[in-house]
mmCIF file of C-alpha atoms and ligand atoms in Angstrom:
data_model
loop_
_atom_site.group_PDB
_atom_site.id
_atom_site.type_symbol
_atom_site.label_atom_id
_atom_site.label_comp_id
_atom_site.label_asym_id
_atom_site.label_seq_id
_atom_site.Cartn_x
_atom_site.Cartn_y
_atom_site.Cartn_z
ATOM 1 C CA UNK A 9 -53.419 -61.433 -17.839
ATOM 2 C CA UNK A 10 -50.401 -63.153 -16.707
ATOM 3 C CA UNK A 11 -48.941 -62.144 -13.310
ATOM 4 C CA UNK A 12 -45.597 -63.157 -11.677
ATOM 5 C CA UNK A 13 -46.538 -63.969 -8.109
ATOM 6 C CA UNK A 14 -43.944 -64.551 -5.440
ATOM 7 C CA UNK A 15 -43.858 -68.155 -4.193
ATOM 8 C CA UNK A 16 -40.704 -68.346 -1.971
ATOM 9 C CA UNK A 17 -37.708 -66.253 -0.506
ATOM 10 C CA UNK A 18 -34.436 -67.241 0.788
ATOM 11 C CA UNK A 19 -31.296 -65.645 1.944
ATOM 12 C CA UNK A 20 -27.527 -66.696 2.674
ATOM 13 C CA UNK A 21 -25.074 -64.704 4.634
ATOM 14 C CA UNK A 22 -21.206 -65.559 5.157
ATOM 15 C CA UNK A 23 -20.387 -67.052 8.506
ATOM 16 C CA UNK A 24 -18.087 -64.168 9.611
ATOM 17 C CA UNK A 25 -19.596 -61.091 11.181
ATOM 18 C CA UNK A 26 -17.577 -57.880 11.150
ATOM 19 C CA UNK A 27 -18.564 -55.219 13.715
ATOM 20 C CA UNK A 28 -17.955 -51.395 13.254
ATOM 21 C CA UNK A 29 -15.474 -51.667 16.032
ATOM 22 C CA UNK A 30 -13.370 -54.231 14.069
ATOM 23 C CA UNK A 31 -12.364 -51.280 11.621
ATOM 24 C CA UNK A 32 -10.699 -49.351 14.668
ATOM 25 C CA UNK A 33 -7.018 -49.921 14.187
ATOM 26 C CA UNK A 34 -7.449 -50.699 10.532
ATOM 27 C CA UNK A 35 -8.584 -47.290 9.363
ATOM 28 C CA UNK A 36 -9.136 -43.919 11.141
ATOM 29 C CA UNK A 37 -12.871 -44.441 12.035
ATOM 30 C CA UNK A 38 -15.247 -45.320 15.034
ATOM 31 C CA UNK A 39 -18.146 -47.322 15.613
ATOM 32 C CA UNK A 40 -19.858 -43.833 16.436
ATOM 33 C CA UNK A 41 -19.039 -42.224 13.399
ATOM 34 C CA UNK A 42 -20.388 -45.260 11.225
ATOM 35 C CA UNK A 43 -23.606 -45.834 13.237
ATOM 36 C CA UNK A 44 -24.265 -42.273 13.073
ATOM 37 C CA UNK A 45 -23.605 -41.550 9.490
ATOM 38 C CA UNK A 46 -25.005 -44.829 8.072
ATOM 39 C CA UNK A 47 -27.109 -46.689 10.597
ATOM 40 C CA UNK A 48 -24.857 -49.839 10.026
ATOM 41 C CA UNK A 49 -23.646 -51.783 12.908
ATOM 42 C CA UNK A 50 -22.215 -55.020 11.311
ATOM 43 C CA UNK A 51 -21.805 -56.849 8.034
ATOM 44 C CA UNK A 52 -20.899 -60.390 6.919
ATOM 45 C CA UNK A 53 -17.670 -60.844 5.024
ATOM 46 C CA UNK A 54 -17.051 -63.694 2.898
ATOM 47 C CA UNK A 55 -14.266 -66.227 3.652
ATOM 48 C CA UNK A 56 -12.083 -67.757 0.696
ATOM 49 C CA UNK A 57 -14.547 -70.551 0.386
ATOM 50 C CA UNK A 58 -17.800 -68.495 0.197
ATOM 51 C CA UNK A 59 -18.551 -66.742 -3.262
ATOM 52 C CA UNK A 60 -21.168 -64.971 -5.071
ATOM 53 C CA UNK A 61 -21.898 -68.441 -6.785
ATOM 54 C CA UNK A 62 -21.925 -70.246 -3.421
ATOM 55 C CA UNK A 63 -23.907 -67.753 -1.443
ATOM 56 C CA UNK A 64 -26.164 -67.429 -4.694
ATOM 57 C CA UNK A 65 -26.858 -71.126 -4.574
ATOM 58 C CA UNK A 66 -27.504 -71.539 -1.018
ATOM 59 C CA UNK A 67 -30.073 -68.467 -1.097
ATOM 60 C CA UNK A 68 -31.480 -70.032 -4.294
ATOM 61 C CA UNK A 69 -31.928 -73.392 -2.106
ATOM 62 C CA UNK A 70 -33.711 -71.886 0.509
ATOM 63 C CA UNK A 71 -35.995 -70.049 -1.857
ATOM 64 C CA UNK A 72 -36.922 -73.126 -3.626
ATOM 65 C CA UNK A 73 -37.543 -74.647 -0.046
ATOM 66 C CA UNK A 74 -40.076 -72.066 1.040
ATOM 67 C CA UNK A 75 -41.781 -72.616 -2.217
ATOM 68 C CA UNK A 76 -41.940 -76.374 -1.957
ATOM 69 C CA UNK A 77 -40.145 -76.617 -5.409
ATOM 70 C CA UNK A 78 -36.928 -78.010 -6.744
ATOM 71 C CA UNK A 79 -34.677 -76.849 -9.449
ATOM 72 C CA UNK A 80 -36.419 -79.202 -11.949
ATOM 73 C CA UNK A 81 -39.420 -76.939 -11.570
ATOM 74 C CA UNK A 82 -37.403 -73.837 -12.688
ATOM 75 C CA UNK A 83 -36.957 -72.557 -16.176
ATOM 76 C CA UNK A 84 -34.755 -69.449 -15.720
ATOM 77 C CA UNK A 85 -32.293 -68.101 -13.324
ATOM 78 C CA UNK A 86 -31.622 -64.429 -13.349
ATOM 79 C CA UNK A 87 -28.733 -63.199 -11.052
ATOM 80 C CA UNK A 88 -28.055 -59.564 -10.402
ATOM 81 C CA UNK A 89 -24.450 -59.303 -9.290
ATOM 82 C CA UNK A 90 -21.540 -56.829 -9.799
ATOM 83 C CA UNK A 91 -18.957 -59.257 -8.303
ATOM 84 C CA UNK A 92 -19.371 -62.363 -10.455
ATOM 85 C CA UNK A 93 -17.080 -65.292 -9.698
ATOM 86 C CA UNK A 94 -15.108 -64.967 -12.983
ATOM 87 C CA UNK A 95 -15.435 -62.269 -16.015
ATOM 88 C CA UNK A 96 -17.393 -64.981 -17.848
ATOM 89 C CA UNK A 97 -19.237 -67.479 -17.937
ATOM 90 C CA UNK A 98 -22.024 -65.780 -16.125
ATOM 91 C CA UNK A 99 -22.080 -66.895 -12.489
ATOM 92 C CA UNK A 100 -25.869 -67.643 -13.103
ATOM 93 C CA UNK A 101 -24.986 -70.704 -15.138
ATOM 94 C CA UNK A 102 -22.481 -71.572 -12.241
ATOM 95 C CA UNK A 103 -25.464 -71.504 -9.814
ATOM 96 C CA UNK A 104 -27.330 -73.561 -12.472
ATOM 97 C CA UNK A 105 -25.079 -76.260 -12.612
ATOM 98 C CA UNK A 106 -24.569 -75.993 -8.726
ATOM 99 C CA UNK A 107 -28.377 -76.744 -8.426
ATOM 100 C CA UNK A 108 -28.017 -79.696 -10.766
ATOM 101 C CA UNK A 109 -30.164 -77.960 -13.349
ATOM 102 C CA UNK A 110 -29.239 -78.736 -16.874
ATOM 103 C CA UNK A 111 -32.499 -77.574 -18.461
ATOM 104 C CA UNK A 112 -33.722 -74.078 -19.186
ATOM 105 C CA UNK A 113 -31.276 -71.195 -19.090
ATOM 106 C CA UNK A 114 -29.439 -68.578 -16.822
ATOM 107 C CA UNK A 115 -28.027 -65.216 -17.154
ATOM 108 C CA UNK A 116 -26.245 -62.497 -15.249
ATOM 109 C CA UNK A 117 -27.528 -58.782 -14.958
ATOM 110 C CA UNK A 118 -25.215 -55.920 -13.651
ATOM 111 C CA UNK A 119 -26.938 -52.662 -12.534
ATOM 112 C CA UNK A 120 -25.050 -52.390 -9.155
ATOM 113 C CA UNK A 121 -27.384 -51.612 -6.279
ATOM 114 C CA UNK A 122 -30.315 -51.698 -8.559
ATOM 115 C CA UNK A 123 -29.490 -55.054 -10.023
ATOM 116 C CA UNK A 124 -32.252 -56.854 -8.173
ATOM 117 C CA UNK A 125 -35.001 -54.374 -9.098
ATOM 118 C CA UNK A 126 -33.796 -54.578 -12.566
ATOM 119 C CA UNK A 127 -33.662 -58.748 -12.367
ATOM 120 C CA UNK A 128 -37.456 -58.705 -11.132
ATOM 121 C CA UNK A 129 -38.650 -56.573 -13.777
ATOM 122 C CA UNK A 130 -36.616 -58.643 -16.376
ATOM 123 C CA UNK A 131 -38.127 -61.861 -14.860
ATOM 124 C CA UNK A 132 -41.764 -60.521 -14.992
ATOM 125 C CA UNK A 133 -41.206 -59.737 -18.453
ATOM 126 C CA UNK A 134 -39.908 -63.220 -19.474
ATOM 127 C CA UNK A 135 -42.795 -64.735 -17.696
ATOM 128 C CA UNK A 136 -45.463 -62.303 -19.357
ATOM 129 C CA UNK A 137 -43.701 -63.007 -22.791
ATOM 130 C CA UNK A 138 -44.053 -66.759 -22.178
ATOM 131 C CA UNK A 139 -40.780 -67.612 -22.136
ATOM 132 C CA UNK A 140 -40.565 -68.909 -18.716
ATOM 133 C CA UNK A 141 -43.166 -70.140 -16.075
ATOM 134 C CA UNK A 142 -41.017 -70.042 -12.741
ATOM 135 C CA UNK A 143 -37.881 -67.939 -12.469
ATOM 136 C CA UNK A 144 -35.241 -67.851 -9.653
ATOM 137 C CA UNK A 145 -34.326 -64.260 -9.109
ATOM 138 C CA UNK A 146 -31.199 -63.886 -7.266
ATOM 139 C CA UNK A 147 -29.006 -61.195 -5.868
ATOM 140 C CA UNK A 148 -25.842 -62.192 -4.634
ATOM 141 C CA UNK A 149 -22.441 -60.005 -4.009
ATOM 142 C CA UNK A 150 -18.973 -60.256 -2.453
ATOM 143 C CA UNK A 151 -18.277 -56.669 -2.440
ATOM 144 C CA UNK A 152 -15.556 -57.408 0.176
ATOM 145 C CA UNK A 153 -13.432 -58.471 -2.908
ATOM 146 C CA UNK A 154 -13.508 -55.052 -4.568
ATOM 147 C CA UNK A 155 -13.173 -52.818 -1.523
ATOM 148 C CA UNK A 156 -9.871 -50.774 -0.906
ATOM 149 C CA UNK A 157 -9.617 -51.688 2.814
ATOM 150 C CA UNK A 158 -7.292 -48.890 3.397
ATOM 151 C CA UNK A 159 -9.912 -46.282 2.274
ATOM 152 C CA UNK A 160 -12.183 -45.562 5.285
ATOM 153 C CA UNK A 161 -14.739 -43.456 3.160
ATOM 154 C CA UNK A 162 -15.799 -46.776 1.332
ATOM 155 C CA UNK A 163 -14.561 -49.984 3.149
ATOM 156 C CA UNK A 164 -17.069 -49.430 6.146
ATOM 157 C CA UNK A 165 -20.145 -49.382 4.031
ATOM 158 C CA UNK A 166 -20.262 -52.643 2.163
ATOM 159 C CA UNK A 167 -21.110 -56.180 3.038
ATOM 160 C CA UNK A 168 -21.540 -59.701 1.390
ATOM 161 C CA UNK A 169 -24.447 -61.949 0.802
ATOM 162 C CA UNK A 170 -27.348 -62.960 -1.080
ATOM 163 C CA UNK A 171 -31.112 -63.245 -1.441
ATOM 164 C CA UNK A 172 -33.433 -64.895 -3.721
ATOM 165 C CA UNK A 173 -37.082 -65.050 -4.913
ATOM 166 C CA UNK A 174 -39.029 -67.730 -6.987
ATOM 167 C CA UNK A 175 -41.626 -66.003 -9.268
ATOM 168 C CA UNK A 176 -44.423 -68.045 -10.774
ATOM 169 C CA UNK A 177 -46.681 -67.228 -13.524
ATOM 170 C CA UNK A 178 -50.501 -67.178 -12.556
ATOM 171 C CA UNK A 179 -53.735 -65.733 -13.775
ATOM 172 C CA UNK A 180 -54.725 -62.286 -12.588
ATOM 173 C CA UNK A 181 -57.669 -60.080 -13.412
ATOM 174 C CA UNK A 182 -55.339 -56.976 -14.493
ATOM 175 C CA UNK A 183 -56.206 -54.964 -11.436
ATOM 176 C CA UNK A 184 -53.934 -53.755 -8.479
ATOM 177 C CA UNK A 185 -56.159 -56.503 -6.364
ATOM 178 C CA UNK A 186 -54.105 -59.268 -8.153
ATOM 179 C CA UNK A 187 -51.082 -60.686 -6.328
ATOM 180 C CA UNK A 188 -47.727 -60.487 -8.102
ATOM 181 C CA UNK A 189 -45.528 -57.939 -9.917
ATOM 182 C CA UNK A 190 -47.913 -55.063 -10.394
ATOM 183 C CA UNK A 191 -46.123 -51.873 -11.582
ATOM 184 C CA UNK A 192 -42.443 -50.710 -12.170
ATOM 185 C CA UNK A 193 -40.313 -48.253 -13.475
ATOM 186 C CA UNK A 194 -36.574 -48.040 -14.386
ATOM 187 C CA UNK A 195 -34.062 -45.388 -14.918
ATOM 188 C CA UNK A 196 -30.358 -44.891 -15.420
ATOM 189 C CA UNK A 197 -28.123 -41.974 -16.541
ATOM 190 C CA UNK A 198 -24.492 -42.390 -17.334
ATOM 191 C CA UNK A 199 -23.558 -38.773 -17.047
ATOM 192 C CA UNK A 200 -23.046 -39.760 -13.272
ATOM 193 C CA UNK A 201 -20.737 -42.870 -13.961
ATOM 194 C CA UNK A 202 -17.750 -41.195 -12.277
ATOM 195 C CA UNK A 203 -19.407 -40.748 -9.110
ATOM 196 C CA UNK A 204 -19.624 -44.543 -8.131
ATOM 197 C CA UNK A 205 -17.505 -47.009 -9.989
ATOM 198 C CA UNK A 206 -14.891 -49.581 -9.878
ATOM 199 C CA UNK A 207 -11.430 -48.731 -11.164
ATOM 200 C CA UNK A 208 -10.576 -51.793 -13.107
ATOM 201 C CA UNK A 209 -12.147 -54.006 -15.672
ATOM 202 C CA UNK A 210 -11.378 -56.490 -18.478
ATOM 203 C CA UNK A 211 -11.508 -54.128 -21.367
ATOM 204 C CA UNK A 212 -9.563 -51.280 -19.616
ATOM 205 C CA UNK A 213 -6.872 -52.095 -17.064
ATOM 206 C CA UNK A 214 -7.260 -55.930 -17.518
ATOM 207 C CA UNK A 215 -7.674 -55.967 -13.382
ATOM 208 C CA UNK A 216 -10.609 -56.367 -11.061
ATOM 209 C CA UNK A 217 -10.135 -52.963 -9.627
ATOM 210 C CA UNK A 218 -11.388 -51.270 -6.522
ATOM 211 C CA UNK A 219 -14.773 -49.690 -5.686
ATOM 212 C CA UNK A 220 -14.487 -45.691 -5.741
ATOM 213 C CA UNK A 221 -17.310 -43.245 -4.575
ATOM 214 C CA UNK A 222 -18.030 -39.854 -4.173
ATOM 215 C CA UNK A 223 -20.397 -40.646 -1.071
ATOM 216 C CA UNK A 224 -21.664 -36.914 -0.491
ATOM 217 C CA UNK A 225 -22.395 -36.541 -4.337
ATOM 218 C CA UNK A 226 -24.328 -40.051 -4.565
ATOM 219 C CA UNK A 227 -26.228 -38.789 -1.318
ATOM 220 C CA UNK A 228 -27.219 -35.712 -2.882
ATOM 221 C CA UNK A 229 -28.974 -37.155 -5.923
ATOM 222 C CA UNK A 230 -30.278 -40.249 -4.145
ATOM 223 C CA UNK A 231 -33.521 -38.999 -2.335
ATOM 224 C CA UNK A 232 -34.673 -37.236 -5.287
ATOM 225 C CA UNK A 233 -33.954 -40.000 -7.962
ATOM 226 C CA UNK A 234 -35.466 -42.604 -5.311
ATOM 227 C CA UNK A 235 -38.630 -40.633 -4.771
ATOM 228 C CA UNK A 236 -39.337 -39.726 -8.393
ATOM 229 C CA UNK A 237 -39.220 -43.284 -9.658
ATOM 230 C CA UNK A 238 -41.451 -44.445 -6.740
ATOM 231 C CA UNK A 239 -43.961 -41.660 -7.790
ATOM 232 C CA UNK A 240 -43.891 -42.862 -11.241
ATOM 233 C CA UNK A 241 -44.743 -46.383 -9.922
ATOM 234 C CA UNK A 242 -47.646 -44.988 -7.837
ATOM 235 C CA UNK A 243 -49.147 -43.211 -10.567
ATOM 236 C CA UNK A 244 -48.946 -46.241 -12.944
ATOM 237 C CA UNK A 245 -50.610 -48.180 -10.250
ATOM 238 C CA UNK A 246 -53.164 -45.438 -9.223
ATOM 239 C CA UNK A 247 -52.289 -45.834 -5.607
ATOM 240 C CA UNK A 248 -50.685 -43.496 -2.899
ATOM 241 C CA UNK A 249 -48.330 -44.082 0.054
ATOM 242 C CA UNK A 250 -51.096 -44.626 2.231
ATOM 243 C CA UNK A 251 -52.019 -47.940 0.438
ATOM 244 C CA UNK A 252 -48.804 -49.701 0.866
ATOM 245 C CA UNK A 253 -48.083 -52.236 3.551
ATOM 246 C CA UNK A 254 -44.465 -52.474 3.343
ATOM 247 C CA UNK A 255 -41.487 -50.084 1.721
ATOM 248 C CA UNK A 256 -38.476 -52.550 1.221
ATOM 249 C CA UNK A 257 -35.658 -49.968 0.008
ATOM 250 C CA UNK A 258 -32.394 -50.474 -1.069
ATOM 251 C CA UNK A 259 -30.132 -50.719 2.216
ATOM 252 C CA UNK A 260 -27.319 -48.233 1.541
ATOM 253 C CA UNK A 261 -27.528 -45.650 4.510
ATOM 254 C CA UNK A 262 -30.403 -45.361 7.112
ATOM 255 C CA UNK A 263 -30.332 -41.611 6.637
ATOM 256 C CA UNK A 264 -31.199 -41.965 2.876
ATOM 257 C CA UNK A 265 -33.880 -44.462 3.831
ATOM 258 C CA UNK A 266 -35.608 -42.266 6.276
ATOM 259 C CA UNK A 267 -35.445 -38.883 4.125
ATOM 260 C CA UNK A 268 -36.890 -40.786 0.996
ATOM 261 C CA UNK A 269 -39.763 -42.253 3.448
ATOM 262 C CA UNK A 270 -40.540 -38.895 4.709
ATOM 263 C CA UNK A 271 -40.599 -37.338 1.347
ATOM 264 C CA UNK A 272 -43.042 -39.681 0.061
ATOM 265 C CA UNK A 273 -45.216 -39.833 3.237
ATOM 266 C CA UNK A 274 -44.632 -43.448 4.141
ATOM 267 C CA UNK A 275 -44.981 -44.211 7.833
ATOM 268 C CA UNK A 276 -41.840 -45.315 9.525
ATOM 269 C CA UNK A 277 -43.298 -48.363 10.852
ATOM 270 C CA UNK A 278 -44.073 -49.580 7.174
ATOM 271 C CA UNK A 279 -40.266 -49.285 6.411
ATOM 272 C CA UNK A 280 -38.062 -52.532 6.649
ATOM 273 C CA UNK A 281 -34.480 -51.671 7.598
ATOM 274 C CA UNK A 282 -31.795 -54.217 7.726
ATOM 275 C CA UNK A 283 -28.699 -51.958 6.962
ATOM 276 C CA UNK A 284 -27.642 -52.202 10.582
ATOM 277 C CA UNK A 285 -27.051 -55.820 10.320
ATOM 278 C CA UNK A 286 -25.940 -56.453 6.719
ATOM 279 C CA UNK A 287 -24.310 -53.014 5.555
ATOM 280 C CA UNK A 288 -24.773 -52.215 1.909
ATOM 281 C CA UNK A 289 -24.833 -55.492 -0.059
ATOM 282 C CA UNK A 290 -25.655 -53.924 -3.344
ATOM 283 C CA UNK A 291 -27.667 -56.241 -5.437
ATOM 284 C CA UNK A 292 -28.425 -58.554 -2.273
ATOM 285 C CA UNK A 293 -29.808 -55.971 -0.168
ATOM 286 C CA UNK A 294 -33.389 -55.880 -1.176
ATOM 287 C CA UNK A 295 -33.639 -59.586 -1.302
ATOM 288 C CA UNK A 296 -32.005 -60.112 1.908
ATOM 289 C CA UNK A 297 -34.374 -57.432 3.565
ATOM 290 C CA UNK A 298 -37.489 -59.188 2.022
ATOM 291 C CA UNK A 299 -36.482 -62.516 3.472
ATOM 292 C CA UNK A 300 -35.974 -61.160 7.034
ATOM 293 C CA UNK A 301 -39.332 -59.372 6.836
ATOM 294 C CA UNK A 302 -41.104 -62.517 5.393
ATOM 295 C CA UNK A 303 -39.220 -64.832 8.014
ATOM 296 C CA UNK A 304 -40.263 -62.610 10.821
ATOM 297 C CA UNK A 305 -43.917 -62.505 9.607
ATOM 298 C CA UNK A 306 -44.076 -59.032 8.856
ATOM 299 C CA UNK A 307 -44.855 -59.436 4.993
ATOM 300 C CA UNK A 308 -47.687 -61.689 4.620
ATOM 301 C CA UNK A 309 -49.635 -63.179 1.600
ATOM 302 C CA UNK A 310 -51.492 -60.029 -0.102
ATOM 303 C CA UNK A 311 -49.807 -57.302 1.253
ATOM 304 C CA UNK A 312 -48.738 -54.546 -0.976
ATOM 305 C CA UNK A 313 -45.004 -54.158 -0.984
ATOM 306 C CA UNK A 314 -42.867 -51.484 -2.536
ATOM 307 C CA UNK A 315 -39.096 -52.438 -3.534
ATOM 308 C CA UNK A 316 -36.709 -49.575 -4.346
ATOM 309 C CA UNK A 317 -33.136 -49.343 -5.080
ATOM 310 C CA UNK A 318 -30.467 -46.719 -6.537
ATOM 311 C CA UNK A 319 -26.948 -47.389 -7.440
ATOM 312 C CA UNK A 320 -23.698 -46.956 -9.669
ATOM 313 C CA UNK A 321 -24.434 -45.803 -13.278
ATOM 314 C CA UNK A 322 -26.671 -44.051 -11.928
ATOM 315 C CA UNK A 323 -29.127 -46.635 -12.089
ATOM 316 C CA UNK A 324 -32.331 -46.546 -10.082
ATOM 317 C CA UNK A 325 -35.776 -48.360 -10.048
ATOM 318 C CA UNK A 326 -38.785 -49.442 -8.096
ATOM 319 C CA UNK A 327 -41.187 -52.250 -8.139
ATOM 320 C CA UNK A 328 -44.619 -52.704 -6.795
ATOM 321 C CA UNK A 329 -45.682 -56.240 -5.717
ATOM 322 C CA UNK A 330 -48.683 -57.759 -4.230
ATOM 323 C CA UNK A 331 -47.529 -60.310 -2.077
HETATM 324 N N1 ACO B 21 -14.874 -42.619 9.545
HETATM 325 C C1 ACO B 21 -14.554 -41.512 10.114
HETATM 326 N N2 ACO B 21 -14.528 -40.400 9.220
HETATM 327 C C2 ACO B 21 -14.956 -40.745 7.679
HETATM 328 C C3 ACO B 21 -15.272 -41.924 7.439
HETATM 329 C C4 ACO B 21 -15.187 -43.049 8.317
HETATM 330 N N3 ACO B 21 -15.416 -44.081 8.149
HETATM 331 N N4 ACO B 21 -15.371 -41.745 6.121
HETATM 332 C C5 ACO B 21 -15.249 -40.631 5.800
HETATM 333 N N5 ACO B 21 -15.226 -39.831 6.844
HETATM 334 C C6 ACO B 21 -14.672 -38.318 7.022
HETATM 335 C C7 ACO B 21 -14.656 -37.569 5.702
HETATM 336 O O1 ACO B 21 -13.059 -37.653 5.527
HETATM 337 C C8 ACO B 21 -14.886 -36.202 6.058
HETATM 338 O O2 ACO B 21 -14.176 -35.399 6.733
HETATM 339 P P1 ACO B 21 -13.707 -34.147 6.479
HETATM 340 O O3 ACO B 21 -14.848 -33.323 6.547
HETATM 341 O O4 ACO B 21 -12.471 -33.773 7.387
HETATM 342 O O5 ACO B 21 -13.349 -33.939 4.861
HETATM 343 C C9 ACO B 21 -16.296 -36.250 7.032
HETATM 344 O O6 ACO B 21 -16.034 -37.674 7.467
HETATM 345 C C10 ACO B 21 -17.579 -36.263 6.288
HETATM 346 O O7 ACO B 21 -17.492 -37.002 5.277
HETATM 347 P P2 ACO B 21 -18.549 -37.002 4.240
HETATM 348 O O8 ACO B 21 -18.437 -37.880 3.140
HETATM 349 O O9 ACO B 21 -19.460 -35.572 4.057
HETATM 350 O O10 ACO B 21 -19.871 -37.836 5.004
HETATM 351 P P3 ACO B 21 -21.488 -37.924 4.831
HETATM 352 O O11 ACO B 21 -22.161 -37.547 5.979
HETATM 353 O O12 ACO B 21 -21.888 -37.615 3.482
HETATM 354 O O13 ACO B 21 -21.543 -39.759 5.078
HETATM 355 C C11 ACO B 21 -21.579 -41.515 3.363
HETATM 356 C C12 ACO B 21 -20.706 -40.407 4.104
HETATM 357 C C13 ACO B 21 -21.861 -42.603 4.521
HETATM 358 C C14 ACO B 21 -20.634 -42.119 2.331
HETATM 359 C C15 ACO B 21 -22.642 -40.926 2.762
HETATM 360 O O14 ACO B 21 -22.218 -39.835 2.119
HETATM 361 C C16 ACO B 21 -23.465 -41.654 1.960
HETATM 362 O O15 ACO B 21 -24.183 -42.849 2.431
HETATM 363 N N6 ACO B 21 -23.556 -41.833 0.491
HETATM 364 C C17 ACO B 21 -24.219 -42.330 -0.181
HETATM 365 C C18 ACO B 21 -23.824 -43.828 -0.217
HETATM 366 C C19 ACO B 21 -24.970 -44.644 -1.103
HETATM 367 O O16 ACO B 21 -26.133 -44.493 -0.856
HETATM 368 N N7 ACO B 21 -24.529 -45.620 -2.207
HETATM 369 C C20 ACO B 21 -25.668 -46.326 -2.828
HETATM 370 C C21 ACO B 21 -25.202 -46.886 -3.810
HETATM 371 S S1 ACO B 21 -23.895 -47.935 -3.378
HETATM 372 C C22 ACO B 21 -23.626 -48.839 -5.006
HETATM 373 O O17 ACO B 21 -24.274 -48.686 -5.863
HETATM 374 C C23 ACO B 21 -22.573 -49.817 -5.124
#
């Protein structure tokens, strides 16, 4: 059977680093509160000349370099983002143009923090359906543009950045010994749409709007939803937590990550954590964490890697990949 195998990874971060202490004086908060409640110590914030498209392009170029490929080798670009450069056209198309790629096709996916997990499953299905052989899957966000910088309960949590993967069609045997995307589970439930949302949009206010979140409510649901979807993925693949080499969760809050890993019985040393460095970068968080763990040599060819995310909607999902 056809498998979608990871050929390369890449990342891009804005030049400016904002430390927790930089919020003191802007809003009533402290480095200690932010670090203790979330695990975040710093985040990158985009300058005016850094956009979702420019960061996505840089991450895509890095992923292509690591795969030893060029834009000419790519058939499809799937960009996960909730902070596109424009309402339309899709920012994926802008990235396609920036890459000098005038063949194939490109589109955006919007599933907030779960966007990258949705995008990987989408790319996998396009590959399995024969519509594409090599896909650039990108998560790129500039959440700093939709934050209310006077709201201490949200502005300290998010950061900007981008990460990318190249997926390529390969022949597999159909067992979990294969390399590539092996199992996946996606969920959404719009009953929770008012717990984490942006209070603007083209069809309602005609404005971009600002992020609003009932953090405590999101927290309450997160661990249960994350563990449900991971257990569904494990049972699809016929594995247990003990079989995993790496767990790469969405990087929203260290306490959510720790509680989910504990409930699933995933050992602490198998969990990739970058929330301290990047904050919550929404759809970019999983590919950014992946590229850090690949670059430092933790994730190696043949490793069994579990990706997971949960975000606005709510949306949530998990993907099991053999690297
Ligand atoms: N500094 C200091 N105090 C603060 C800050 C701050 N930055 N923010 C809130 N507080 C205060 C609150 O006002 C509250 O004060 P009160 O008790 O006087 O009312 C107190 O701290 C505790 O607030 P809680 O909201 O109960 O704090 P909690 O421990 O729940 O942590 C947090 C808040 C970090 C937001 C947490 O709820 C969380 O991580 N939620 C989930 C977020 C998440 O996972 N999002 C994922 C998806 S993101 C996406 O899809 C875009």
